[in-house]
Every structure is written in C-alpha cells, then in structure tokens.
C-alpha cells in the first residue's frame, strides 16, 4: 500500500498545484516533494532487506486482458525510489532561483514525472512498466521543450522520437512475451504479463536472441549506450537545468534498472549470447564519451559527455553478470545521480551569475567564491571516484566486476578513471583557477539557500563513500535474485 | 430502437423550431435531444437480442454500445457549432435536423440485420452529409467538396447496391444469417462466382464510406472543403458506423471459410495500403485539417486490422477492439477538429503555423489539442494507446504478426506528424498577427475539458470500456 501512496501522492499534488499561483506553487511543490521523501524514508526504515516484493499491491487493472496494476519493491527498487524521492525536492529547490513562465505547470510536470519514475522502479507487470515508462517521458518532453533553450523544438523532437521508437520495440517484445504466458490468476484472460510469469517462460535460445534486442532497444536509447546516444548531449544542453538534472540524475537509471529487472532475467540466454557485444559497446562509450568531453568548451555539454562515459561503465558492470558488477551498478546509480545533479546545479549557478557556460570565458572563481569552490571540488572528486567519496565505491566494484568477467575489458574500462580525472580537473582548473575574465569580474559566492541545497548532496557523497554497507546490503538480495534467475537456466 | 424513433421525431420537431428565426434556443435543444436519446439508448443494454420490423433490425449489446458512441460523439461535437448560432446562420435548424437524421442512418448501420437496412442506413447517412458538405454555399471549396463527395458517393452506392443484388441473386435472401447459411450450403454451385463478386462489391462500397485505400482519394479534398464542424462529424460518426456495419457484414453474413478465403486477402491488402497512404500522406501535410484527413485514413487502416483479425464472433475480441478504438478515436478527433474550428474561425488559417504560441494565449485549447494528438499517436496515458493495444493484440492472437509489425512501424511514422502541432503550440512563438486569444465560450471549454478527461480516463482505466461486449 505504501508503494501506491508513493505513486499517487506526487500526481495528486501535481493536480492540486493548479490552484496555486507563482511563488506559492513552488513552495507547495517543494512541500509535496518533501512529504514524498519522508514516505520513501519511512519505507526504507521499515524495509526488510531479506525479502522481495515488499509493500506490494495488486489490483486487477484490465481484467479482460489479464493486465494488473501490480507494484512492489525489493532492495534495488527501493534504493532507486529513495534516489528519486531525494533528488526531486533538490531539483525543485534548484529551480527556485530561476524565473519560469507558468510556474505551477512547470512544477506540476516535475511531480507528475516523479510518479512515472517511481512507477517504473516498482512495477511488477510488464504493461504497467511500459505505461509508467511513457508516463515519465511525456512530462520531460514538455519540460525540455517548453522551457528549454533556443533550439529546443528541434532537439526535444529528436529526443522524443528516439525514445518512443525505442520503447515501441520494447512494447513489441513484451506483447510477444505476453502471448507466451499462461492464463491469468482469475482465469478471465488467456494470458498475463506478470514479471514472475515472464521469468518462468524458458523460451528457446533462438527466440531470445532477437527478443533481447527488441527489449534492449528501449533501454539502450534511454541510458544511452553508444551508438544510440546522439540525442543525449544536445538534449542535456538545451533543456533547462532542472530538466537536465531529471534526465541525467534519474531518468537514465530507468534504462539500467530496466536491464537488470526486465531484460537480463527475462532473456538470460539472449543476454549470455550478446553480453560481449554490449560490454564492448559500453566500453566504446566510456572512451568515446571521455575523449569528446576533453574537447568540450561548454560546461553543460562536458558534463553530458562525462555522463555518457560514466553510464558506459555501469552498463558494462551490469552485463558482466557478476555480483560485484551488478551491486556496483546499483550503488553507482545512486552516486552518479547525486554527483551529476550537484554538478549540473553548479554549472547552472555559474551560468546564472555570468551568463555564459563557455569554459574559455570563465576563470578565477576561487578567489570570489570559496564556498562554491569547495562544493564543486567535492562533487567533482566524487565523480572522479577518489577514495572516500561515493564514486569510488561504485567504480571500484564495477571495475572489479568487469575484470572478473574479462581482465582485458576491465583494463580498458579502467581508463575511464584516468580520462575522467583529465577532463574534470581540466574544467575545474579553467573555470575556477586562473585569471579573472570580464564575465567573472562581479562573481558572487553561493547564497545560503543554494548552499542548503548542496549540503545534503555533499553529506551523501561522503556517507556513501565511507559507509557504503547500508546501500550495498539493500541491493544484495535483489542482485542475488536476478543472478539466480540467470543461473537457473 | 427507441433511439431511432426518438431521433426521427425530435429531428422533425427541431425543424419547426427554425420558424422562430431565433437561433439561441437551437443549440441547447439539440444538446438536450442528444443527451435524452443517449440515456434512452442504454435502456436496451443487456436486454438480449430484440428483433424489429420482422427482423430487419436487431437491437443487441453490440448495437447499443455503438449507438452510444455515435450519440456521445454527436453530443460533444455540437457545442462547436456555436459560431453558427452567434452569426445568426439562417439554416441552422435544418443543419441540426440533418445531423439528427443522419444519426438515424448511422444507428441503422450498427443494428441492421437485412441488406436493405444496410443500404437505407448508408443512404440516410450519406445524403445528409452531401448536403452538409456544401452548406457553406458561397465558398467554392465547400461546393467542390459537396460535388466531389456526392458524385463519388453516388457511384460507390451504386457499386454497393449492385453487389447486394448479386448476393441476392446467388442466395435468394437479404437476411444476414440466411445469407451465411446459403454461403455454407450453396444450392447451385455455378452461382458461387456471382456471390463472391457481389460480396467484394459490397466491400468496396463500404470501404469507400470509411475511406479505406484505394478508395480514399476523395477524403483530403472533401474534408478540406467541408465546413470544419461537419468534417468532424464525417470523420467520426461515419467511420464508427461504417466499421460496425463492416464487422456485422463479415461476421454475420460471410463468416464461412470459403468466403473468408476471398475477403481476407482483399481486406489485408486494403489495410496495408490504407496504413501506408494514410501515414505517409499525413507526413507531407502542412495544414492541420488535411493532416487530420490523412490521419482519418490511417485510422481506418488500424481498424481494418481488427476486421482482419476477427475470430468468428460478433461480440468477440475484434468487436471489443473496434468499439474501444472507435470511442478513443472519436473522442480525440472531435477534440482536434473542435480546436481547429475555433482557431481557424479566429485566425483564418488552418496550417500548423496558425497554432504558433497558442499555449500562451489559450492554454486550454493547447492542452486539449495536445491530449488529442497524443491519443491519436497512441502514446500511453491516453485512450488511443489502449485502442491500438487491443487492436494489435487481437491481431497477434490470430497470428497476423507481420501485419502488426507493419502497423507498428506506421505508428512510429505517425508520431512525427502528430508532434508537429504540439511543437507549434508550445515551442514556437506566435507571429504578431496571431497573438490575440481565440474566443472560446463556456460550452466549448466544457466540451474540450470533458473530451480531454475522457481521453485520459480511457487511457488510465481502459477496463471501463474494454471487454464490455
């Protein structure tokens, strides 16, 4: 029941938001997101990491087709629900600084999207999963398209087409799987789409080989994995900062989560066959994203490419099909969400003050804004995966997982840490150090509100970095179950 | 049955209101009539099969459900004719009565049990539409539309009638179940070719009405020339009734395997062609009205898939899929044409750029059009998604995987052209000339809101309508 509450509260709040105008809408939205966060924390506190399918709720949604509104959480779902519930209020808070037209609609869309995201992470029925997948897409399309930069129409159009075509392939795969299942529990329909039924299908290997790509198409675009990434840098750059944070912080985790929950255990033989290819693509993405990031002049674009590079490592870890890799991915999803949101927030803070995101135009911010420098450095080092920060735990486990799978691949993927340090420290050096420029002459430090927003993120950077066990324990059971499904067949 | 009688009587009564020379009463009266008939219609729900006129018409759940869609569509459509009221259009009572009469024809199409009733239904529906297509008398395009529609329509009615005559010649009956019996147990084998030629000619006749390719050529021109209010009527009610009639004909008169061996490939070919022409044609359009015309062709294609996938029962998966699809499609289309009419009346243009920046001046119109476009594109959270879902799963269940793959690819194409109006609404700024708010009355806002909510409701709780038959 708690899951349903987590799902319904944001959408209810989004609808109610229309009765608020301007500043009141922000506060109301932020309040609603805090309530949601409290609910998620409550779920985490009462959660028993040894059991799956907790807080489950199951309702006959479309009886004649055997489609159920079935939701529930295991450790993996819960950690992503927590991430979503944590980041949404922070993202809302970050939007306070900017003036948006039709504020209540803007904040309503963010909350609406939260329902879709949590739905994706908790759905236990294939069609509910697909439904929520698209529910999360529609608001972000409008957020990026209406409030974005100059080229927003063209770029969000590309983004929307890309993702929806990918997810239609996934839907086709689900429909195929659906027709392979047995009757629904109540016998009203000849088939059902429950996750458990999909897990117990035992499809022939030849079928799994093509089915893998149908389902993977949606996840590949969303994550994105090289070569399906071409929408990503443009969209991240053109979208308004809050939308970029939603995209990079939470939405790309939908793809990784989807692989772990709806792809690998459903078509294990197909995964086994394509495993090498996917990991190679992921590693190409790691190197490619990093090399392009080194050449970027635009701060936001640089972070976008760095995100491409980091997500590549997570994909490689997941597809190594080792416990280390998968657990690394689940903790790195949290770490990346926290770091990337923080980085985009700082990029946005700099842009708001100077009016530019161009690295060449910036410089010498350290002297004017020491607090900002410290925050930036912590988040940056977290992204570079320095020990004691959250990035280290995730990347270490991921690399260990990939290394276990294939030592050479692990070695090549390890370059990510070096390259990551290169482009991030280069950016830090050019933006924060060096001589002042005409743009940065009147730069002011972070305000109290901005700092209040960054402090929880920074606390988490160290918390996950120093005491990762809580989060690792959370995902352990889920990862073992997923791997169990793979090994079983 | 009650609805046919009520509509005819009230339609006549409505004509007399025209003598008052005051239009103000007409719109509320019209809505009252439609609301009343819609309520009365459901008295027959779950009352079993009731034959009327010696079995020429039968009222059952199938016909009640489809009649419900037709009346509901008309009811939510009528508010968009308010400009006629305000402008003091001299012939409004006649227009309304013609609409009511054509609804009678549409209801006959969903409840016929006898080929004569099928023919009468099509004629009653069409003759009214020929007149209404030309109702903008001083507009050349409207005249052209009426003439085109009439000439082509008359020709295909002839084909339909000829087909019926041939079928009658081969089977000796007009009654659906007796035709079905005669097809399975032919008395004279030499007449079989005549029977099948007759059957195919009937398919062509109905195919024209629902604008299935290759008989779709009239659609874009007629839709464009016809006053928008009546175009909306044409693309929703005529199509819904036409497909219900189509399904009845195939299921009740020609379910035999030998007949299926002939109509199935024909329909499949029509279906592929319709999907291709509808979707590819829509991509090239720059006017929303013409795009909606092509979109209506493409939706005929999706509905044809449900016909192809029919599994031998009138109230089976196909009928349910067609019912849900027609409802979702009608709701979304009425809303799209409604917004189009309001904007076109105020801004005097129908191209996408005419909608630039509408989100700033008229958020409600923009929202309604967006929901409707998303529904037509089949994006989840809208009724259109589940419409497509039910149609496609009915087809997959019966093994038409190739056809479904093709249809899915075509719906990917459709996302492109349905997104273009949305981009104009939200992501482009209005030109100076079009920056004023479009006037919308409370009636119309209410109707648009109801339509948008209905679309979302169908998309969130499809169980309300899915599987009722």
CSV table of N, CA and C in Angstrom, one decimal, chain B residues 39-110:
chain,number,residue,atom,x,y,z
B,39,UNK,N,-29.3,8.7,-23.2
B,39,UNK,CA,-29.8,8.0,-22.0
B,39,UNK,C,-30.7,6.9,-22.3
B,40,UNK,N,-31.7,7.2,-23.2
B,40,UNK,CA,-32.7,6.3,-23.5
B,40,UNK,C,-32.1,5.0,-24.2
B,41,UNK,N,-31.1,5.3,-25.0
B,41,UNK,CA,-30.4,4.2,-25.7
B,41,UNK,C,-30.0,3.1,-24.8
B,42,UNK,N,-29.5,3.4,-23.6
B,42,UNK,CA,-29.0,2.4,-22.7
B,42,UNK,C,-30.1,1.6,-22.0
B,43,UNK,N,-31.4,1.9,-22.2
B,43,UNK,CA,-32.4,1.1,-21.7
B,43,UNK,C,-32.3,-0.3,-22.2
B,44,UNK,N,-31.9,-0.4,-23.5
B,44,UNK,CA,-31.8,-1.7,-24.1
B,44,UNK,C,-30.6,-2.5,-23.8
B,45,UNK,N,-29.7,-2.0,-22.9
B,45,UNK,CA,-28.5,-2.7,-22.6
B,45,UNK,C,-28.8,-4.0,-21.8
B,46,UNK,N,-28.1,-5.1,-22.2
B,46,UNK,CA,-28.3,-6.4,-21.6
B,46,UNK,C,-29.8,-6.9,-21.6
B,47,UNK,N,-30.5,-6.4,-22.6
B,47,UNK,CA,-31.9,-6.9,-22.8
B,47,UNK,C,-32.0,-8.1,-23.7
B,48,UNK,N,-30.8,-8.6,-24.2
B,48,UNK,CA,-30.8,-9.7,-25.1
B,48,UNK,C,-31.0,-9.2,-26.5
B,49,UNK,N,-31.2,-10.1,-27.5
B,49,UNK,CA,-31.4,-9.7,-28.9
B,49,UNK,C,-32.9,-9.4,-29.1
B,50,UNK,N,-33.2,-8.2,-29.6
B,50,UNK,CA,-34.6,-7.8,-29.8
B,50,UNK,C,-34.7,-7.5,-31.3
B,51,UNK,N,-35.5,-8.3,-32.0
B,51,UNK,CA,-35.7,-8.1,-33.5
B,51,UNK,C,-36.8,-7.0,-33.7
B,52,UNK,N,-36.6,-6.2,-34.7
B,52,UNK,CA,-37.7,-5.2,-35.0
B,52,UNK,C,-38.0,-5.3,-36.5
B,53,UNK,N,-39.2,-4.9,-36.9
B,53,UNK,CA,-39.6,-4.9,-38.3
B,53,UNK,C,-39.3,-6.2,-39.0
B,54,UNK,N,-39.9,-7.3,-38.4
B,54,UNK,CA,-39.7,-8.6,-38.9
B,54,UNK,C,-38.3,-9.0,-39.0
B,55,UNK,N,-37.5,-8.6,-38.1
B,55,UNK,CA,-36.1,-9.0,-38.0
B,55,UNK,C,-35.2,-8.2,-38.9
B,56,UNK,N,-35.7,-7.1,-39.5
B,56,UNK,CA,-34.8,-6.3,-40.4
B,56,UNK,C,-33.7,-5.6,-39.6
B,57,UNK,N,-34.1,-5.2,-38.4
B,57,UNK,CA,-33.2,-4.5,-37.4
B,57,UNK,C,-33.1,-5.4,-36.2
B,58,UNK,N,-31.9,-5.5,-35.6
B,58,UNK,CA,-31.9,-6.2,-34.3
B,58,UNK,C,-31.1,-5.3,-33.3
B,59,UNK,N,-31.7,-5.1,-32.2
B,59,UNK,CA,-31.0,-4.3,-31.1
B,59,UNK,C,-30.4,-5.3,-30.2
B,60,UNK,N,-29.1,-5.3,-30.0
B,60,UNK,CA,-28.4,-6.1,-29.0
B,60,UNK,C,-27.3,-5.3,-28.4
B,61,UNK,N,-26.5,-5.9,-27.5
B,61,UNK,CA,-25.5,-5.1,-26.9
B,61,UNK,C,-24.5,-4.4,-27.8
B,62,UNK,N,-24.2,-5.1,-28.9
B,62,UNK,CA,-23.4,-4.6,-29.9
B,62,UNK,C,-23.9,-3.3,-30.5
B,63,UNK,N,-25.2,-3.3,-30.9
B,63,UNK,CA,-25.7,-2.1,-31.5
B,63,UNK,C,-25.9,-1.0,-30.4
B,64,UNK,N,-26.3,-1.4,-29.2
B,64,UNK,CA,-26.4,-0.4,-28.1
B,64,UNK,C,-25.1,0.3,-27.8
B,65,UNK,N,-24.1,-0.5,-27.8
B,65,UNK,CA,-22.8,0.1,-27.4
B,65,UNK,C,-22.3,1.1,-28.5
B,66,UNK,N,-22.4,0.6,-29.8
B,66,UNK,CA,-22.0,1.5,-30.9
B,66,UNK,C,-22.9,2.7,-31.0
B,67,UNK,N,-24.2,2.5,-30.8
B,67,UNK,CA,-25.1,3.7,-30.8
B,67,UNK,C,-24.7,4.7,-29.7
B,68,UNK,N,-24.3,4.2,-28.6
B,68,UNK,CA,-23.8,5.0,-27.5
B,68,UNK,C,-22.7,5.9,-28.0
B,69,UNK,N,-21.7,5.3,-28.7
B,69,UNK,CA,-20.5,6.0,-29.1
B,69,UNK,C,-21.0,7.1,-30.1
B,70,UNK,N,-21.9,6.7,-31.0
B,70,UNK,CA,-22.3,7.7,-32.1
B,70,UNK,C,-23.0,8.9,-31.4
B,71,UNK,N,-23.9,8.6,-30.4
B,71,UNK,CA,-24.6,9.7,-29.8
B,71,UNK,C,-23.7,10.6,-29.0
B,72,UNK,N,-22.8,9.9,-28.3
B,72,UNK,CA,-21.9,10.6,-27.4
B,72,UNK,C,-21.0,11.6,-28.3
B,73,UNK,N,-20.6,11.0,-29.4
B,73,UNK,CA,-19.7,11.9,-30.3
B,73,UNK,C,-20.5,13.1,-30.7
B,74,UNK,N,-21.8,12.8,-31.1
B,74,UNK,CA,-22.6,14.0,-31.6
B,74,UNK,C,-22.8,15.0,-30.5
B,75,UNK,N,-23.0,14.5,-29.3
B,75,UNK,CA,-23.3,15.3,-28.2
B,75,UNK,C,-22.1,16.3,-27.9
B,76,UNK,N,-20.9,15.7,-27.9
B,76,UNK,CA,-19.8,16.6,-27.5
B,76,UNK,C,-19.3,17.4,-28.7
B,77,UNK,N,-19.8,17.0,-29.9
B,77,UNK,CA,-19.4,17.8,-31.1
B,77,UNK,C,-20.3,19.1,-31.2
B,78,UNK,N,-21.5,19.0,-30.9
B,78,UNK,CA,-22.5,20.0,-31.1
B,78,UNK,C,-22.0,21.4,-30.6
B,79,UNK,N,-21.5,21.5,-29.4
B,79,UNK,CA,-21.1,22.8,-28.9
B,79,UNK,C,-20.2,23.6,-29.9
B,80,UNK,N,-19.4,22.9,-30.7
B,80,UNK,CA,-18.5,23.6,-31.6
B,80,UNK,C,-19.3,24.3,-32.8
B,81,UNK,N,-20.6,24.1,-32.8
B,81,UNK,CA,-21.3,24.8,-33.9
B,81,UNK,C,-21.8,26.1,-33.4
B,82,UNK,N,-21.4,26.6,-32.2
B,82,UNK,CA,-21.9,27.8,-31.6
B,82,UNK,C,-21.7,29.0,-32.5
B,83,UNK,N,-20.7,29.0,-33.3
B,83,UNK,CA,-20.5,30.2,-34.1
B,83,UNK,C,-21.7,30.4,-35.1
B,84,UNK,N,-22.3,29.3,-35.5
B,84,UNK,CA,-23.4,29.4,-36.4
B,84,UNK,C,-24.6,30.1,-35.6
B,85,UNK,N,-24.7,29.8,-34.3
B,85,UNK,CA,-25.7,30.4,-33.5
B,85,UNK,C,-25.4,31.9,-33.4
B,86,UNK,N,-24.2,32.3,-33.1
B,86,UNK,CA,-23.8,33.7,-32.9
B,86,UNK,C,-23.9,34.5,-34.2
B,87,UNK,N,-23.6,33.8,-35.3
B,87,UNK,CA,-23.6,34.5,-36.6
B,87,UNK,C,-25.0,34.6,-37.1
B,88,UNK,N,-26.0,34.0,-36.5
B,88,UNK,CA,-27.3,34.1,-37.0
B,88,UNK,C,-27.5,33.3,-38.3
B,89,UNK,N,-26.8,32.2,-38.4
B,89,UNK,CA,-26.9,31.3,-39.6
B,89,UNK,C,-28.4,31.0,-39.9
B,90,UNK,N,-28.9,31.3,-41.1
B,90,UNK,CA,-30.3,31.2,-41.4
B,90,UNK,C,-30.8,29.8,-41.4
B,91,UNK,N,-29.9,28.8,-41.7
B,91,UNK,CA,-30.4,27.5,-41.9
B,91,UNK,C,-30.0,26.5,-40.8
B,92,UNK,N,-29.7,27.1,-39.6
B,92,UNK,CA,-29.2,26.2,-38.6
B,92,UNK,C,-30.1,25.1,-38.2
B,93,UNK,N,-31.4,25.4,-38.1
B,93,UNK,CA,-32.3,24.3,-37.7
B,93,UNK,C,-32.3,23.2,-38.7
B,94,UNK,N,-32.2,23.5,-40.0
B,94,UNK,CA,-32.1,22.5,-41.0
B,94,UNK,C,-30.8,21.7,-40.8
B,95,UNK,N,-29.7,22.4,-40.5
B,95,UNK,CA,-28.4,21.6,-40.3
B,95,UNK,C,-28.6,20.6,-39.2
B,96,UNK,N,-29.1,21.1,-38.1
B,96,UNK,CA,-29.2,20.3,-36.9
B,96,UNK,C,-30.1,19.1,-37.2
B,97,UNK,N,-31.2,19.4,-37.9
B,97,UNK,CA,-32.1,18.3,-38.2
B,97,UNK,C,-31.5,17.2,-39.1
B,98,UNK,N,-30.7,17.8,-40.1
B,98,UNK,CA,-30.0,16.8,-41.0
B,98,UNK,C,-29.0,16.0,-40.2
B,99,UNK,N,-28.4,16.6,-39.2
B,99,UNK,CA,-27.5,15.8,-38.3
B,99,UNK,C,-28.2,14.7,-37.6
B,100,UNK,N,-29.4,15.1,-37.1
B,100,UNK,CA,-30.2,14.1,-36.3
B,100,UNK,C,-30.6,13.0,-37.3
B,101,UNK,N,-31.0,13.3,-38.4
B,101,UNK,CA,-31.5,12.3,-39.4
B,101,UNK,C,-30.3,11.4,-39.8
B,102,UNK,N,-29.1,12.0,-40.0
B,102,UNK,CA,-28.0,11.2,-40.4
B,102,UNK,C,-27.6,10.3,-39.3
B,103,UNK,N,-27.8,10.7,-38.0
B,103,UNK,CA,-27.6,9.8,-36.9
B,103,UNK,C,-28.5,8.6,-37.0
B,104,UNK,N,-29.7,8.8,-37.4
B,104,UNK,CA,-30.7,7.7,-37.6
B,104,UNK,C,-30.1,6.7,-38.5
B,105,UNK,N,-29.6,7.2,-39.6
B,105,UNK,CA,-28.9,6.3,-40.6
B,105,UNK,C,-27.8,5.6,-40.0
B,106,UNK,N,-26.9,6.3,-39.2
B,106,UNK,CA,-25.8,5.6,-38.6
B,106,UNK,C,-26.2,4.5,-37.6
B,107,UNK,N,-27.3,4.8,-36.9
B,107,UNK,CA,-27.8,3.8,-35.9
B,107,UNK,C,-28.3,2.6,-36.7
B,108,UNK,N,-28.9,2.8,-37.8
B,108,UNK,CA,-29.4,1.7,-38.6
B,108,UNK,C,-28.2,0.8,-39.1
B,109,UNK,N,-27.1,1.5,-39.4
B,109,UNK,CA,-25.9,0.8,-39.8
B,109,UNK,C,-25.3,-0.1,-38.7
B,110,UNK,N,-25.5,0.2,-37.5
B,110,UNK,CA,-24.9,-0.6,-36.4
B,110,UNK,C,-25.9,-1.6,-35.9
